[in-house]
């Protein structure tokens, strides 16, 4: 296995890596502080499209994690960037929350239910039968079907909730049309994020708690990958997949010292899979 280049930019998932059920994971505050002290480009990523980056900044700050707005990248922002590249100034019928509608407004999209270019499905706590019926009819009439992410369930205090992927499956059954998913594990989300901070995949690392989204997306984007065991994946789960992470660590606390400060530039970086 070829020696990797030093890591000069970091991408990290949020839920299961930095926070768990609204509580910071031990070491997350030290990791974020180290990133900010280093001056290295970094992003905190989430497939959740409900919140704007400004919302997430405020939520994380209340937990003691000071992540600037410009260092937060969501599946809603990745979706908006994709649509702006595909059809600038287009129109969309949107099922989702402020995180998604704000991202589309910011790129100049018009949100409409009259002959839209796209039907865009995101996360919401209030999926309406009327809205889903409208989406199905618009897709059957020729609108392209886009989804922010393929996650089938999302967490809540009461247990799992149906998420975008599950609702997308319902629409696909009704229309025969598969959506294009912009969020993880699509490496598009990673590449647009890297472009946003001026980073390159060869010198970037992705930290996540899921093999099927975080590690796969990082791998396909050409990045080093770190799997933490504070989320959904256990050591026993790793061998179920035909691919593996570059490194496996117990938690984000184990990665603090790998973030190089300016006076550490000449020190060796992480090598092969642990």
Coordinates of C-alpha atoms in Angstrom, one line a residue:
X1 CA 0.0 0.0 0.0
X2 CA 1.5 3.4 -1.1
X3 CA 2.4 5.9 1.6
X4 CA -0.3 8.6 1.9
X5 CA 0.4 12.3 1.7
X6 CA 0.2 14.3 5.0
X7 CA -3.4 15.3 5.9
X8 CA -3.8 19.0 5.4
X9 CA -7.7 19.1 5.5
X10 CA -10.3 17.3 7.5
X11 CA -13.9 16.4 7.0
X12 CA -15.9 14.9 9.8
X13 CA -19.5 13.6 10.2
X14 CA -21.5 15.2 13.0
X15 CA -23.9 12.7 14.6
X16 CA -22.1 9.7 16.1
X17 CA -18.7 11.4 15.8
X18 CA -18.9 14.8 17.4
X19 CA -22.3 14.5 19.1
X20 CA -24.7 11.7 20.2
X21 CA -28.4 12.5 21.0
X22 CA -27.7 16.2 21.6
X23 CA -24.6 15.6 23.8
X24 CA -21.0 16.2 22.7
X25 CA -18.8 13.0 22.5
X26 CA -15.8 13.3 24.8
X27 CA -12.9 14.8 22.9
X28 CA -15.1 16.5 20.3
X29 CA -14.4 20.0 21.8
X30 CA -10.7 19.4 21.9
X31 CA -10.8 18.1 18.2
X32 CA -12.6 21.2 17.0
X33 CA -10.4 23.5 18.9
X34 CA -7.3 21.8 17.5
X35 CA -8.7 22.2 14.0
X36 CA -9.3 25.9 14.5
X37 CA -5.9 26.4 16.1
X38 CA -4.2 24.6 13.2
X39 CA -5.6 26.9 10.5
X40 CA -6.2 23.8 8.3
X41 CA -9.3 23.7 6.1
X42 CA -12.1 21.6 7.7
X43 CA -15.8 20.8 7.4
X44 CA -18.4 19.3 9.6
X45 CA -20.8 17.3 7.5
X46 CA -24.3 16.0 8.0
X47 CA -26.8 14.3 5.7
X48 CA -29.6 16.0 7.7
X49 CA -31.2 18.7 5.5
X50 CA -33.6 20.1 8.0
X51 CA -31.3 22.8 9.4
X52 CA -29.4 25.6 7.8
X53 CA -25.7 25.9 8.5
X54 CA -26.5 28.9 10.7
X55 CA -29.0 26.8 12.7
X56 CA -26.4 24.0 13.2
X57 CA -23.7 26.5 14.2
X58 CA -26.0 27.7 17.0
X59 CA -27.0 24.2 18.1
X60 CA -23.4 23.1 18.3
X61 CA -22.3 26.2 20.1
X62 CA -24.9 25.5 22.8
X63 CA -23.2 22.1 23.3
X64 CA -19.8 23.8 23.6
X65 CA -18.6 23.1 20.0
X66 CA -17.6 26.3 18.2
X67 CA -17.9 25.5 14.5
X68 CA -18.1 28.5 12.2
X69 CA -21.0 28.6 9.8
X70 CA -18.6 28.4 6.8
X71 CA -17.2 25.1 8.2
X72 CA -20.6 23.3 8.1
X73 CA -21.7 21.4 5.0
X74 CA -25.1 19.7 4.7
X75 CA -26.8 17.5 2.2
X76 CA -29.1 20.5 1.4
X77 CA -26.1 22.6 0.5
X78 CA -24.7 19.8 -1.6
X79 CA -28.0 19.4 -3.4
X80 CA -28.3 23.1 -4.1
X81 CA -24.7 23.1 -5.5
X82 CA -25.6 20.1 -7.7
X83 CA -28.7 21.8 -9.1
X84 CA -26.9 25.1 -9.6
X85 CA -24.3 23.2 -11.7
X86 CA -26.9 21.2 -13.6
X87 CA -29.5 24.0 -14.3
X88 CA -28.7 27.4 -13.0
X89 CA -31.7 29.5 -12.1
X90 CA -34.1 26.6 -12.3
X91 CA -37.4 25.8 -10.6
X92 CA -38.2 23.1 -8.0
X93 CA -41.1 21.7 -6.0
X94 CA -39.6 21.0 -2.6
X95 CA -40.6 18.8 0.3
X96 CA -38.4 19.7 3.2
X97 CA -37.5 22.2 5.9
X98 CA -35.7 25.5 6.1
X99 CA -32.3 24.0 5.6
X100 CA -33.3 22.9 2.1
X101 CA -35.5 25.7 1.0
X102 CA -33.0 28.3 2.2
X103 CA -30.1 26.6 0.2
X104 CA -32.2 26.6 -3.0
X105 CA -33.3 30.2 -2.5
X106 CA -29.7 31.2 -2.0
X107 CA -28.7 29.8 -5.4
X108 CA -31.5 31.7 -7.1
X109 CA -34.0 28.8 -7.5
X110 CA -37.7 29.5 -7.7
X111 CA -39.8 27.1 -5.6
X112 CA -43.1 26.3 -7.3
X113 CA -45.6 23.5 -7.9
X114 CA -46.3 24.6 -11.5
X115 CA -44.3 22.6 -14.0
X116 CA -41.0 22.6 -12.0
X117 CA -37.7 21.4 -13.4
X118 CA -37.1 19.2 -10.3
X119 CA -39.0 17.6 -7.5
X120 CA -36.5 17.8 -4.5
X121 CA -37.2 15.6 -1.5
X122 CA -35.5 16.4 1.8
X123 CA -35.9 15.6 5.5
X124 CA -39.0 16.9 7.4
X125 CA -40.8 15.9 10.5
X126 CA -44.2 16.4 8.8
X127 CA -44.4 14.5 5.6
X128 CA -47.8 15.2 4.2
X129 CA -49.8 12.9 2.0
X130 CA -51.0 15.8 -0.1
X131 CA -47.4 17.0 -0.7
X132 CA -46.3 13.4 -1.6
X133 CA -49.2 13.1 -4.0
X134 CA -48.2 16.4 -5.7
X135 CA -44.6 15.2 -6.0
X136 CA -45.7 11.9 -7.6
X137 CA -47.9 13.7 -10.2
X138 CA -45.2 16.3 -11.0
X139 CA -42.6 13.5 -11.5
X140 CA -45.0 11.6 -13.7
X141 CA -45.4 14.8 -15.7
X142 CA -41.7 15.1 -16.4
X143 CA -40.0 16.7 -13.4
X144 CA -36.6 15.2 -12.5
X145 CA -36.5 13.5 -9.0
X146 CA -33.7 14.6 -6.6
X147 CA -33.2 13.6 -3.0
X148 CA -30.9 15.2 -0.4
X149 CA -29.8 11.8 1.0
X150 CA -30.6 8.1 1.1
X151 CA -30.9 7.6 4.8
X152 CA -33.9 5.4 5.5
X153 CA -34.3 6.3 9.2
X154 CA -33.4 9.1 11.5
X155 CA -33.0 9.2 15.3
X156 CA -35.4 10.7 17.8
X157 CA -35.8 10.4 21.5
X158 CA -38.7 8.0 21.0
X159 CA -36.9 5.8 18.5
X160 CA -36.2 5.7 14.7
X161 CA -38.2 7.9 12.4
X162 CA -38.8 7.3 8.6
X163 CA -36.3 9.5 6.8
X164 CA -35.7 10.7 3.2
X165 CA -34.7 7.3 1.8
X166 CA -37.9 5.6 3.0
X167 CA -40.1 8.3 1.6
X168 CA -38.2 8.3 -1.7
X169 CA -38.9 4.6 -2.0
X170 CA -42.6 5.3 -1.7
X171 CA -42.4 7.9 -4.5
X172 CA -40.3 5.5 -6.6
X173 CA -42.9 2.8 -6.2
X174 CA -45.6 5.2 -7.4
X175 CA -43.7 6.6 -10.3
X176 CA -41.2 4.0 -11.4
X177 CA -38.5 6.8 -11.3
X178 CA -35.4 6.4 -9.1
X179 CA -34.1 9.6 -7.5
X180 CA -30.6 11.0 -7.7
X181 CA -29.2 11.2 -4.1
X182 CA -26.8 14.2 -3.6
X183 CA -25.8 13.4 0.0
X184 CA -23.5 10.7 1.4
X185 CA -22.4 8.1 0.2
X186 CA -22.4 10.0 -3.0
X187 CA -18.8 11.3 -3.3
X188 CA -20.3 14.4 -4.9
X189 CA -21.1 15.7 -1.4
X190 CA -17.5 15.2 -0.5
X191 CA -16.1 16.8 -3.6
X192 CA -18.3 19.8 -3.5
X193 CA -17.4 20.2 0.2
X194 CA -13.7 20.0 -0.6
X195 CA -14.1 22.5 -3.4
X196 CA -15.9 24.9 -0.9
X197 CA -12.8 24.9 1.3
X198 CA -10.2 24.7 -1.5
X199 CA -9.0 21.3 -0.4
X200 CA -7.8 18.3 -2.4
X201 CA -8.9 14.7 -1.8
X202 CA -5.3 13.3 -1.8
X203 CA -4.4 15.3 1.3
X204 CA -7.8 15.1 3.0
X205 CA -9.3 12.7 5.6
X206 CA -12.9 11.8 6.3
X207 CA -14.0 10.8 9.8
X208 CA -17.3 8.9 10.3
X209 CA -19.2 6.4 12.3
X210 CA -20.9 4.5 9.4
X211 CA -19.3 2.2 6.9
X212 CA -22.1 2.5 4.3
X213 CA -22.1 6.3 4.1
X214 CA -19.1 8.0 5.7
X215 CA -16.4 5.5 4.9
X216 CA -17.8 4.7 1.5
X217 CA -18.1 8.3 0.5
X218 CA -14.6 9.1 1.7
X219 CA -13.2 6.1 -0.1
X220 CA -14.9 6.9 -3.4
X221 CA -13.8 10.5 -3.1
X222 CA -10.1 9.3 -2.8
X223 CA -9.6 10.3 0.8
X224 CA -8.1 8.7 3.9
X225 CA -10.9 7.4 6.1
X226 CA -11.2 7.1 9.9
X227 CA -13.9 5.0 11.4
X228 CA -14.9 5.9 15.0
X229 CA -16.7 3.4 17.2
X230 CA -18.9 5.9 19.0
X231 CA -21.8 5.7 16.6
X232 CA -23.6 2.9 14.7
X233 CA -20.7 0.7 13.6
X234 CA -19.0 -1.9 15.8
X235 CA -15.7 -3.7 15.1
X236 CA -17.7 -6.8 14.3
X237 CA -19.6 -4.9 11.6
X238 CA -16.5 -3.9 9.6
X239 CA -15.8 -7.3 8.0
X240 CA -19.4 -7.4 6.6
X241 CA -18.4 -4.9 4.0
X242 CA -16.2 -5.5 0.9
X243 CA -14.2 -2.4 1.7
X244 CA -12.5 -1.1 4.8
X245 CA -11.5 2.2 6.4
X246 CA -7.9 3.4 6.4
X247 CA -7.9 3.5 10.2
X248 CA -10.2 2.4 13.1
X249 CA -10.2 4.3 16.3
X250 CA -12.3 4.3 19.5
X251 CA -13.4 7.9 19.3
X252 CA -12.7 11.4 18.0
X253 CA -10.5 11.9 21.1
X254 CA -7.9 9.6 19.5
X255 CA -7.5 11.9 16.5
X256 CA -6.8 15.2 18.2
X257 CA -3.0 14.7 18.1
X258 CA -3.1 13.8 14.4
X259 CA -4.2 17.4 13.5
X260 CA -0.9 19.1 12.8
X261 CA -0.4 22.5 14.3
X262 CA 1.8 24.9 12.2
X263 CA 5.0 24.0 14.0
X264 CA 4.4 20.3 13.5
X265 CA 4.5 20.4 9.7
X266 CA 7.6 18.3 9.4
X267 CA 6.4 15.5 11.7
X268 CA 5.3 12.2 10.1
X269 CA 1.6 11.6 9.5
X270 CA -0.6 8.6 10.0
X271 CA 0.3 5.5 7.9
X272 CA -1.7 2.4 7.2
X273 CA -4.8 0.9 8.6
X274 CA -4.5 0.2 12.3

